[in-house]
PDB file of C-alpha atoms in Angstrom:
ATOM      1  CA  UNK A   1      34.669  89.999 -23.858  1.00 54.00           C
ATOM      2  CA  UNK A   2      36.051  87.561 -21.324  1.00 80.00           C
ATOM      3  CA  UNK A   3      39.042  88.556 -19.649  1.00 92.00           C
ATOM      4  CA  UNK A   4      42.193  86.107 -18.493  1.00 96.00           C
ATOM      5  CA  UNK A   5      40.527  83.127 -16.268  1.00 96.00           C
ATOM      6  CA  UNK A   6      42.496  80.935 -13.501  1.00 97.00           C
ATOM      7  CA  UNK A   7      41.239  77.722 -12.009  1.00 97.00           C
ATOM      8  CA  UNK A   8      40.576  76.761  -9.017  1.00 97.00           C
ATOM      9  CA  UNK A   9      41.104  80.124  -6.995  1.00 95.00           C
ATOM     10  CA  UNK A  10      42.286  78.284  -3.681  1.00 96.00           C
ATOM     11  CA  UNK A  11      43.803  75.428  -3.415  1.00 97.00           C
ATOM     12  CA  UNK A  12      45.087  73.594  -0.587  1.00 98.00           C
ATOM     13  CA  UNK A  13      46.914  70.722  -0.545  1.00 97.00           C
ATOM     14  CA  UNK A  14      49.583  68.565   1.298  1.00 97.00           C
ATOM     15  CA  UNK A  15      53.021  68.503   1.736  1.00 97.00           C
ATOM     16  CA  UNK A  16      53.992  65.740  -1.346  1.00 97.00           C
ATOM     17  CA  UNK A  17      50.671  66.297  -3.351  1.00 98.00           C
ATOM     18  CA  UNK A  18      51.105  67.851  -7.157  1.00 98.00           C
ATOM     19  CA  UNK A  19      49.386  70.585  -8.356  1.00 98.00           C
ATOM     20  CA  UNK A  20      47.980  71.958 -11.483  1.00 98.00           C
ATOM     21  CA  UNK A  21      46.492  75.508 -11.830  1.00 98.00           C
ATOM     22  CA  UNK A  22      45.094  76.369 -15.241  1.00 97.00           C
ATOM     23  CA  UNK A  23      44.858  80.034 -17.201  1.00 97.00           C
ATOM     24  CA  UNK A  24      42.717  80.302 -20.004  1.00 96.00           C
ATOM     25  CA  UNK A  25      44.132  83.677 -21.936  1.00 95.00           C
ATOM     26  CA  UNK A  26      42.001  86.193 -23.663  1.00 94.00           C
ATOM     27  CA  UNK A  27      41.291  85.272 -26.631  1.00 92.00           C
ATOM     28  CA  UNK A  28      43.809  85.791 -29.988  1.00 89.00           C
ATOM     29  CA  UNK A  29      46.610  87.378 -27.197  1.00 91.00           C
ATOM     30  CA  UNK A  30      49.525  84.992 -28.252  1.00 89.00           C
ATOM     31  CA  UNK A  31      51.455  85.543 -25.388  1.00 90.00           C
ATOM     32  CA  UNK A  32      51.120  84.351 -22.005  1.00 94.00           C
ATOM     33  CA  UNK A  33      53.082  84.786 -19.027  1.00 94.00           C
ATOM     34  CA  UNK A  34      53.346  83.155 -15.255  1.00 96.00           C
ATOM     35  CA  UNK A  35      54.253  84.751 -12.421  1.00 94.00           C
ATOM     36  CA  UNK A  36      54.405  83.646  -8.705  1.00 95.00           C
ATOM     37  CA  UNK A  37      53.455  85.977  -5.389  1.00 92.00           C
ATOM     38  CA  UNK A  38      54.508  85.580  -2.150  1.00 89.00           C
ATOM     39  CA  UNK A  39      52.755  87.189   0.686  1.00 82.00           C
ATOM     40  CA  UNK A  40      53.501  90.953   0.762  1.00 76.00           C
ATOM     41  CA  UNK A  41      55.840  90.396  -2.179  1.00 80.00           C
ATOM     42  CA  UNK A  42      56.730  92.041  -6.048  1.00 83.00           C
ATOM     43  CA  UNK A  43      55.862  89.121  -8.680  1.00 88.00           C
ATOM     44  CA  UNK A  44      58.210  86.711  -9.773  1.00 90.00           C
ATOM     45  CA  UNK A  45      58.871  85.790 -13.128  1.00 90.00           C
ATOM     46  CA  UNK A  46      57.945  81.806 -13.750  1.00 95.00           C
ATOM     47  CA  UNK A  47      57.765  81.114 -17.411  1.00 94.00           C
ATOM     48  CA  UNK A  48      56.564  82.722 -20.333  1.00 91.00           C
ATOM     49  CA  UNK A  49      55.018  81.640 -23.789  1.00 92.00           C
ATOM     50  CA  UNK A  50      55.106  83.456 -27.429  1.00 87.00           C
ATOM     51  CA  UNK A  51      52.902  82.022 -30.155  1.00 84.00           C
ATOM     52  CA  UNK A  52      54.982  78.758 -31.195  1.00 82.00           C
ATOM     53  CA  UNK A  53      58.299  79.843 -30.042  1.00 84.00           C
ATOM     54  CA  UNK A  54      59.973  77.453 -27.277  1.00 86.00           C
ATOM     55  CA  UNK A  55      58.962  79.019 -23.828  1.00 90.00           C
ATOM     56  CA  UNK A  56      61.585  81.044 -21.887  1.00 88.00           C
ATOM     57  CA  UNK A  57      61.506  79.277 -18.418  1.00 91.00           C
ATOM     58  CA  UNK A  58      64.258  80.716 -16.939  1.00 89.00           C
ATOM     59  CA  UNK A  59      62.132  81.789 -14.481  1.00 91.00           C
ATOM     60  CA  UNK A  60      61.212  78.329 -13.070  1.00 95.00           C
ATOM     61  CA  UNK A  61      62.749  77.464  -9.452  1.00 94.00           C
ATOM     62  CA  UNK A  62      63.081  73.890  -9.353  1.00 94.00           C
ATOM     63  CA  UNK A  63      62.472  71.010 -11.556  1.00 95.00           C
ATOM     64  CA  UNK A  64      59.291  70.622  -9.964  1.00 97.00           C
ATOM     65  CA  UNK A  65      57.725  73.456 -11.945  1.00 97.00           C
ATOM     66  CA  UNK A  66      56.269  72.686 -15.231  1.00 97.00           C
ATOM     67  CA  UNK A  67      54.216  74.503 -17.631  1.00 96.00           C
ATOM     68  CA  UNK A  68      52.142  73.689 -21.148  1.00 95.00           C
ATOM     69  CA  UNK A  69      50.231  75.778 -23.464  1.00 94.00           C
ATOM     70  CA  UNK A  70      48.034  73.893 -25.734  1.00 84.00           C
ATOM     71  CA  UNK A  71      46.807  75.023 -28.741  1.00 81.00           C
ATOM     72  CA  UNK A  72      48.795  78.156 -28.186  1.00 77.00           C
ATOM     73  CA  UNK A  73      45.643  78.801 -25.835  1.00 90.00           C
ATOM     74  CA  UNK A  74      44.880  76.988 -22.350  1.00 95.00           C
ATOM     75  CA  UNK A  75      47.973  76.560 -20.523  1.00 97.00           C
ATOM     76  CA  UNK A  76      48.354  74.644 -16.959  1.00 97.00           C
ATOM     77  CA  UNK A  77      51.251  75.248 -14.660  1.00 98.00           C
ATOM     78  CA  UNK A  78      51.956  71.940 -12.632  1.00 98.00           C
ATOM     79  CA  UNK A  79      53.599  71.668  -9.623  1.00 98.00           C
ATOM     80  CA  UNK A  80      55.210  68.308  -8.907  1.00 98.00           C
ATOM     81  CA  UNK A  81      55.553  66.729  -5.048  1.00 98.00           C
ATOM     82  CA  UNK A  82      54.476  70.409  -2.999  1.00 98.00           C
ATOM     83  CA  UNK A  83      56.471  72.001  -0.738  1.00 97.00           C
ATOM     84  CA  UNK A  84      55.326  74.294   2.134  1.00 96.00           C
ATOM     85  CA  UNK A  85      57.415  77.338   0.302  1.00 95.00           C
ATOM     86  CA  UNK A  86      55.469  76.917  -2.826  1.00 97.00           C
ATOM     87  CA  UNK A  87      52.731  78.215  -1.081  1.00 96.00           C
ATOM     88  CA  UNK A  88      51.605  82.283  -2.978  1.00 96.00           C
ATOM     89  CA  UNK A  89      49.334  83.037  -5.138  1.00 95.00           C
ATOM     90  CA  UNK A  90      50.072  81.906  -8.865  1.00 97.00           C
ATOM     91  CA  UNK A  91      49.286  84.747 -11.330  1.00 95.00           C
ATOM     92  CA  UNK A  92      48.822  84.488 -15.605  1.00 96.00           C
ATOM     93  CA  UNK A  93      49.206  87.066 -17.548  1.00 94.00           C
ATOM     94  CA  UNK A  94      48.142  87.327 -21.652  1.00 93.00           C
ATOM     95  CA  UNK A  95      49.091  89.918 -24.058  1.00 90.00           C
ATOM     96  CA  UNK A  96      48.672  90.592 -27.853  1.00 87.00           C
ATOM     97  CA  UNK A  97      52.171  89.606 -28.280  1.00 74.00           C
ATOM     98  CA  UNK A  98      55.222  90.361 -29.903  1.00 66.00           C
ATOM     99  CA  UNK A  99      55.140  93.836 -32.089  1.00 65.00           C
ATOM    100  CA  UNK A 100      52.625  95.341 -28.921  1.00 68.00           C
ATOM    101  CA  UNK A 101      53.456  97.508 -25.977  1.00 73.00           C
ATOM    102  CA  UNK A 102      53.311  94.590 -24.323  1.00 77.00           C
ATOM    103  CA  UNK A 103      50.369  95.256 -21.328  1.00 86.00           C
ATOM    104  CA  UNK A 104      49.634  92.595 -20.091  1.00 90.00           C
ATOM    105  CA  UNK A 105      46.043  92.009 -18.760  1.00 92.00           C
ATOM    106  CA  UNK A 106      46.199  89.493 -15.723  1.00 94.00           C
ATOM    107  CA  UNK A 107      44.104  86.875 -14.156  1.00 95.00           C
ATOM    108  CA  UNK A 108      42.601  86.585 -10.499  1.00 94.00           C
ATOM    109  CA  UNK A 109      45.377  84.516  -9.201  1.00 95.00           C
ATOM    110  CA  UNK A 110      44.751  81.275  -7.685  1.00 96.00           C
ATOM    111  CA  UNK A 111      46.078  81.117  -4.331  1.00 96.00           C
ATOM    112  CA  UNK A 112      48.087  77.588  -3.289  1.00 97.00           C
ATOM    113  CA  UNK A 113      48.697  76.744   0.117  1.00 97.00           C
ATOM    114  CA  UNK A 114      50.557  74.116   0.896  1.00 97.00           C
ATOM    115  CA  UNK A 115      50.001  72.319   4.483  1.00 96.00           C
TER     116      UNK A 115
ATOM    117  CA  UNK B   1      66.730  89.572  -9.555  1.00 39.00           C
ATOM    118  CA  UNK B   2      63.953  91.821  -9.801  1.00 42.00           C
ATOM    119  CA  UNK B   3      65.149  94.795 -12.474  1.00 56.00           C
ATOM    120  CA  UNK B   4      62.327  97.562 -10.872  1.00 67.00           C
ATOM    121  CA  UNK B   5      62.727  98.529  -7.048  1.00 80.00           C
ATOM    122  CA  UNK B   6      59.605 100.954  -5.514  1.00 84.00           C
ATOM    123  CA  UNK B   7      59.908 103.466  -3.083  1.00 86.00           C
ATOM    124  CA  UNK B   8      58.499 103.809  -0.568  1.00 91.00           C
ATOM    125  CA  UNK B   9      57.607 100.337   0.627  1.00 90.00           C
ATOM    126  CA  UNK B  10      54.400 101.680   1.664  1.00 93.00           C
ATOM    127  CA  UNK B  11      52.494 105.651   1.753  1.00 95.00           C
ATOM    128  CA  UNK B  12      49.575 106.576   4.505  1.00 96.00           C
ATOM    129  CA  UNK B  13      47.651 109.364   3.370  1.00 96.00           C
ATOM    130  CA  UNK B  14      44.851 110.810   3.691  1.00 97.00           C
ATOM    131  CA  UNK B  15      42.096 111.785   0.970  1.00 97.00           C
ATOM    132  CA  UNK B  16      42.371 114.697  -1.150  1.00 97.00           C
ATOM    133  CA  UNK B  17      46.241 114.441  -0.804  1.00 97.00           C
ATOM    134  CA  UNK B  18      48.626 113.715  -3.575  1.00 97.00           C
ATOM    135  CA  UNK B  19      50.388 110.195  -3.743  1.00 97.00           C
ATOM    136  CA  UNK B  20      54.183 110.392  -5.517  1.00 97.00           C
ATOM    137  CA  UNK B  21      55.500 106.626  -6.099  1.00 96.00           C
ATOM    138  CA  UNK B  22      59.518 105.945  -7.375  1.00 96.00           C
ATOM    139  CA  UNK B  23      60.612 103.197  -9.409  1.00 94.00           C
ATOM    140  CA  UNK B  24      64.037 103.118 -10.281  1.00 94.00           C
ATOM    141  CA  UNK B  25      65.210 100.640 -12.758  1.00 91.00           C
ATOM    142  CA  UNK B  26      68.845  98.820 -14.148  1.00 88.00           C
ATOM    143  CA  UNK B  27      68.629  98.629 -17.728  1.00 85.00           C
ATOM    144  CA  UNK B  28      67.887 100.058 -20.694  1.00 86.00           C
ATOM    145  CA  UNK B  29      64.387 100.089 -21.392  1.00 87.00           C
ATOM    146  CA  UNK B  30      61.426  99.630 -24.407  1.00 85.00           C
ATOM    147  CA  UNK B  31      58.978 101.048 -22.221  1.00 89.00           C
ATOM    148  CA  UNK B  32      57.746 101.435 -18.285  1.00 92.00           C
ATOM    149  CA  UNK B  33      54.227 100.427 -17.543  1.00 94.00           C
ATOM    150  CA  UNK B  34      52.646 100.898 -13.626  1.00 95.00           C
ATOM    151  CA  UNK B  35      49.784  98.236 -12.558  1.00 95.00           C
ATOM    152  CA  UNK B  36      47.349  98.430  -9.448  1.00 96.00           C
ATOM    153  CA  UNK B  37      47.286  95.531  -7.372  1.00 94.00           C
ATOM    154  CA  UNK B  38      43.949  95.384  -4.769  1.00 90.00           C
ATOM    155  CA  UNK B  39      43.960  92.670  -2.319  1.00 78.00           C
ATOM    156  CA  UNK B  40      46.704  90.404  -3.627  1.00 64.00           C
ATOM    157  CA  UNK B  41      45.040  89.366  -6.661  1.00 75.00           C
ATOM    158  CA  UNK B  42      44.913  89.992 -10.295  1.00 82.00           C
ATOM    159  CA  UNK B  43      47.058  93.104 -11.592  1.00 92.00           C
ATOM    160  CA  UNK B  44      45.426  96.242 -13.541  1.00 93.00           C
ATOM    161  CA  UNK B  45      47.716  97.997 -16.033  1.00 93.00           C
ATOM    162  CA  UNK B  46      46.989 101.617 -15.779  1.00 95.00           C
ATOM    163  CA  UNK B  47      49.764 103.308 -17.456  1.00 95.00           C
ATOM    164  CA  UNK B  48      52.423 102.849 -20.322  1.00 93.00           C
ATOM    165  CA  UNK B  49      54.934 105.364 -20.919  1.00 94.00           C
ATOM    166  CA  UNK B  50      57.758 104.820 -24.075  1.00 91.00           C
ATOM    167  CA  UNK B  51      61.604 105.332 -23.320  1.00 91.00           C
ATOM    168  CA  UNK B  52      61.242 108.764 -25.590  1.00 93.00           C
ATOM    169  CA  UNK B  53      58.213 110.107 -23.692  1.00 96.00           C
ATOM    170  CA  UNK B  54      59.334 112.010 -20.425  1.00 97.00           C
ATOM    171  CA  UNK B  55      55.480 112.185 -19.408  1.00 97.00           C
ATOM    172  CA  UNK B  56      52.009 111.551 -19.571  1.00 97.00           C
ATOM    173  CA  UNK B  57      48.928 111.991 -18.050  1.00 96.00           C
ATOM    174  CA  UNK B  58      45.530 109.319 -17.650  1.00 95.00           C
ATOM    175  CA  UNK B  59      42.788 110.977 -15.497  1.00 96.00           C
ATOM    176  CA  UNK B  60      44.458 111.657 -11.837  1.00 97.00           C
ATOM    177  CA  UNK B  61      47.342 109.921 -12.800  1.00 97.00           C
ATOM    178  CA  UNK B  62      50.756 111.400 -14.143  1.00 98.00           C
ATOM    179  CA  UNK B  63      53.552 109.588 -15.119  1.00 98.00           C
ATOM    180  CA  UNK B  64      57.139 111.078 -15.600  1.00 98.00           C
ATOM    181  CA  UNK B  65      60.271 108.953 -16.823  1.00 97.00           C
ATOM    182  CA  UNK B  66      63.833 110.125 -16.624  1.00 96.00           C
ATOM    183  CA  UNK B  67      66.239 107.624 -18.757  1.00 94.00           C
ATOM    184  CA  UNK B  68      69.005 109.273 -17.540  1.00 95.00           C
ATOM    185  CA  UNK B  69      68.551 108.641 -14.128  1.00 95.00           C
ATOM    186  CA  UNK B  70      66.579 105.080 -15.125  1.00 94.00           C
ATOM    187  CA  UNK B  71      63.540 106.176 -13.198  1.00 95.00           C
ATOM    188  CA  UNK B  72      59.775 106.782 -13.003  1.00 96.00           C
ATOM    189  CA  UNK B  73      57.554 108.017 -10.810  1.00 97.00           C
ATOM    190  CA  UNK B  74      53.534 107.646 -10.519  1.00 97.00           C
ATOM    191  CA  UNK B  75      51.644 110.529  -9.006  1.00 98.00           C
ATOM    192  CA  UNK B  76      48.195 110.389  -8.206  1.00 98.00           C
ATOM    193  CA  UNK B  77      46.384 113.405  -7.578  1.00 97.00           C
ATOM    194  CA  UNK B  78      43.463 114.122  -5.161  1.00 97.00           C
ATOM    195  CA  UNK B  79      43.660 110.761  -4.075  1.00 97.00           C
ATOM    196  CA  UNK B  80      40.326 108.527  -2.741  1.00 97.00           C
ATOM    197  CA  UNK B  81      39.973 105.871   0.121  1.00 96.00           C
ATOM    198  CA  UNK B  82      39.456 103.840  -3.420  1.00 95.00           C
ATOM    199  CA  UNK B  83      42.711 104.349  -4.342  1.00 96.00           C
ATOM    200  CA  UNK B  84      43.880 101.997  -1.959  1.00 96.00           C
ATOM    201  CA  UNK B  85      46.200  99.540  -2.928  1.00 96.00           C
ATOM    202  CA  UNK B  86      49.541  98.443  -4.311  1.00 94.00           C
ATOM    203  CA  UNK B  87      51.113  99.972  -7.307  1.00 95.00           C
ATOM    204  CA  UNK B  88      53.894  98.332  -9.551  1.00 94.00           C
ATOM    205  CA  UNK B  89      56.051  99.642 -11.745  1.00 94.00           C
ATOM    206  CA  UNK B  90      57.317  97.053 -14.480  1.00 92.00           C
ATOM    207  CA  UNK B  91      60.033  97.500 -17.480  1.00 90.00           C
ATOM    208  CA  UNK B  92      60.111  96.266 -21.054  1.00 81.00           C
ATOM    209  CA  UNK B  93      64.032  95.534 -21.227  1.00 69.00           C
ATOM    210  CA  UNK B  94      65.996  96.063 -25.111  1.00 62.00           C
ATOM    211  CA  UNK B  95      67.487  92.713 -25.045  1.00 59.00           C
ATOM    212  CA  UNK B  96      67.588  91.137 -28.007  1.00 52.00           C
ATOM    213  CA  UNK B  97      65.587  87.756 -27.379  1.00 51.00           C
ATOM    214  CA  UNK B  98      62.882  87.872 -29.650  1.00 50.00           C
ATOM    215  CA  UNK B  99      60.714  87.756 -26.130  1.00 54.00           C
ATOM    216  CA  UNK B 100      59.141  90.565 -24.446  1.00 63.00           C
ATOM    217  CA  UNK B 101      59.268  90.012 -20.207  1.00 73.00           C
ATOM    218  CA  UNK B 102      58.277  92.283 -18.125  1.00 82.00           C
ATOM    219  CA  UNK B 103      59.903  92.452 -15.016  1.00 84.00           C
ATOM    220  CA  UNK B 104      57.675  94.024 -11.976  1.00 87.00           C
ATOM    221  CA  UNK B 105      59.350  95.916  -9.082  1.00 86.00           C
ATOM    222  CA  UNK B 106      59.021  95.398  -5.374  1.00 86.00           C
ATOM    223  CA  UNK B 107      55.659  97.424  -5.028  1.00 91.00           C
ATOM    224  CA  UNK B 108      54.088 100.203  -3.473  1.00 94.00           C
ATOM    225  CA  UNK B 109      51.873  99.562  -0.494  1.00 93.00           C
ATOM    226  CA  UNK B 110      49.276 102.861  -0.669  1.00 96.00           C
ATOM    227  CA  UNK B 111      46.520 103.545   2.238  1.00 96.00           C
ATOM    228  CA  UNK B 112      44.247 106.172   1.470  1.00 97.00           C
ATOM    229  CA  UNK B 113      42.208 107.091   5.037  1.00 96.00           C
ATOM    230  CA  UNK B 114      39.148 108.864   4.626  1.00 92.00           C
TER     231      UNK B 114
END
C-alpha cells in the first residue's frame, strides 16, 4: 500500500548543473501530475500525464523543463542548465484518472536549491 | 494564473476555536476539493465537494459551496494545536479537454496556539 514516492528529497546543486527528480505513482493511478512550490507560495501547475494521451505541459516555464513517464508509471522531471529561481520544492501528484473525482494523493516533495 | 484565491492569507487562533477558510474561484466548476499542507511538503486531500452539493461534513470539518457566488469555504470546528498548517482549496474546471487539472489556490496559513 505504498503511497506516491519522490527522489532525492533535497537536492542542491549549482548554478548551470541539470537536474532530474523522479516520482514513482501509486500503483494502477494513470494519471500523474507536477507541480512546483515556491517558498510561502500556492502550487504551480508544471505538466500533467493521462494514461497514453500526449501530456498537457502548458504549465512548463521555460524550455528547460522537461518531463517523461515511462511505462505510463515512473516519470522524471528534468531540469536543464539550473537557475537560482528554479529553486522550490517540486511536488507529484497521482490519481485514478480520468472518469474519478480526481483527488489526487501527493508525494513528499523534493526540495531543489539552486546555489 | 492561479483559478482559486484563499482568504485570509493566514488565521491565529487559539484551541477549541472555530477556523472559517474562503476560496473563491473563476470558472465553472466539476468539483472543489480542500488539501492540508504541513511543513511545505506533500499535500493531504481532505475534502471533495460536487458543483450540485451545497455541503458536507468529514469529522470537524464542514464544507459549504455556493456556485452562484463561485465560492467555498472550509470550517474546522474545535480546532487543535494539530491542526496547524496550510489549507488549499483546488477546482476541477468543465473544460472540455479530455484532461482533468486541478488548479490549487493561494493557501491558507492556519496557527492553532495551545
Amino acid at each position: 500500500g505504498a503511497g506516491v514516492s519522490q527522489s532525492p528529497s533535497n537536492k542542491v546543486t549549482e548554478k548551470g548543473k541539470d537536474v532530474e527528480l523522479r516520482c514513482d505513482p501509486i500503483s494502477g493511478h494513470t494519471a500523474l501530475y507536477w507541480y512546483r512550490q515556491s517558498l510561502g507560495q500556492g502550487l504551480e501547475f508544471l505538466i500533467y500525464f493521462q494514461g497514453n494521451s500526449a501530456p498537457d505541459k502548458s504549465g512548463l516555464p521555460s524550455d528547460r523543463f522537461s518531463a517523461e513517464r515511462t511505462g505510463g508509471s515512473v516519470s522524471t522531471l528534468t531540469i536543464q542548465r539550473t537557475q537560482q529561481e528554479d529553486s522550490a520544492v517540486y511536488l507529484c501528484a497521482s490519481s485514478p484518472g480520468q472518469g474519478t473525482d480526481n483527488e489526487q494523493f501527493f508525494g513528499p516533495g523534493t526540495r531543489l536549491t539552486v546555489l | 494564473s492561479q483559478q482559486g484565491e484563499e482568504d485570509p492569507q493566514a488565521l491565529s487562533i487559539q484551541e477549541g476555536e472555530n477556523a472559517t477558510m474562503n476560496c473563491s474561484y473563476k470558472t465553472s466548476i466539476n468539483n472543489l476539493q480542500w488539501y492540508r499542507q504541513n511543513s511545505g511538503r506533500g499535500l493531504v486531500h481532505l475534502i471533495l465537494i460536487r458543483s450540485n452539493e451545497r455541503e458536507k461534513h468529514s469529522g470537524r470539518l464542514r464544507v459549504t459551496l455556493d456556485t452562484s457566488k463561485k465560492s467555498s469555504s472550509l470550517l474546522i470546528t474545535a480546532s487543535r494545536a494539530a491542526d496547524t498548517a496550510s489549507y488549499f482549496c483546488a477546482t476541477d474546471g468543465t473544460e472540455n479537454t479530455g484532461f482533468q487539472k486541478l488548479v490549487f489556490g493561494t493557501g491558507t496559513r492556519l496557527l492553532v496556539s495551545p
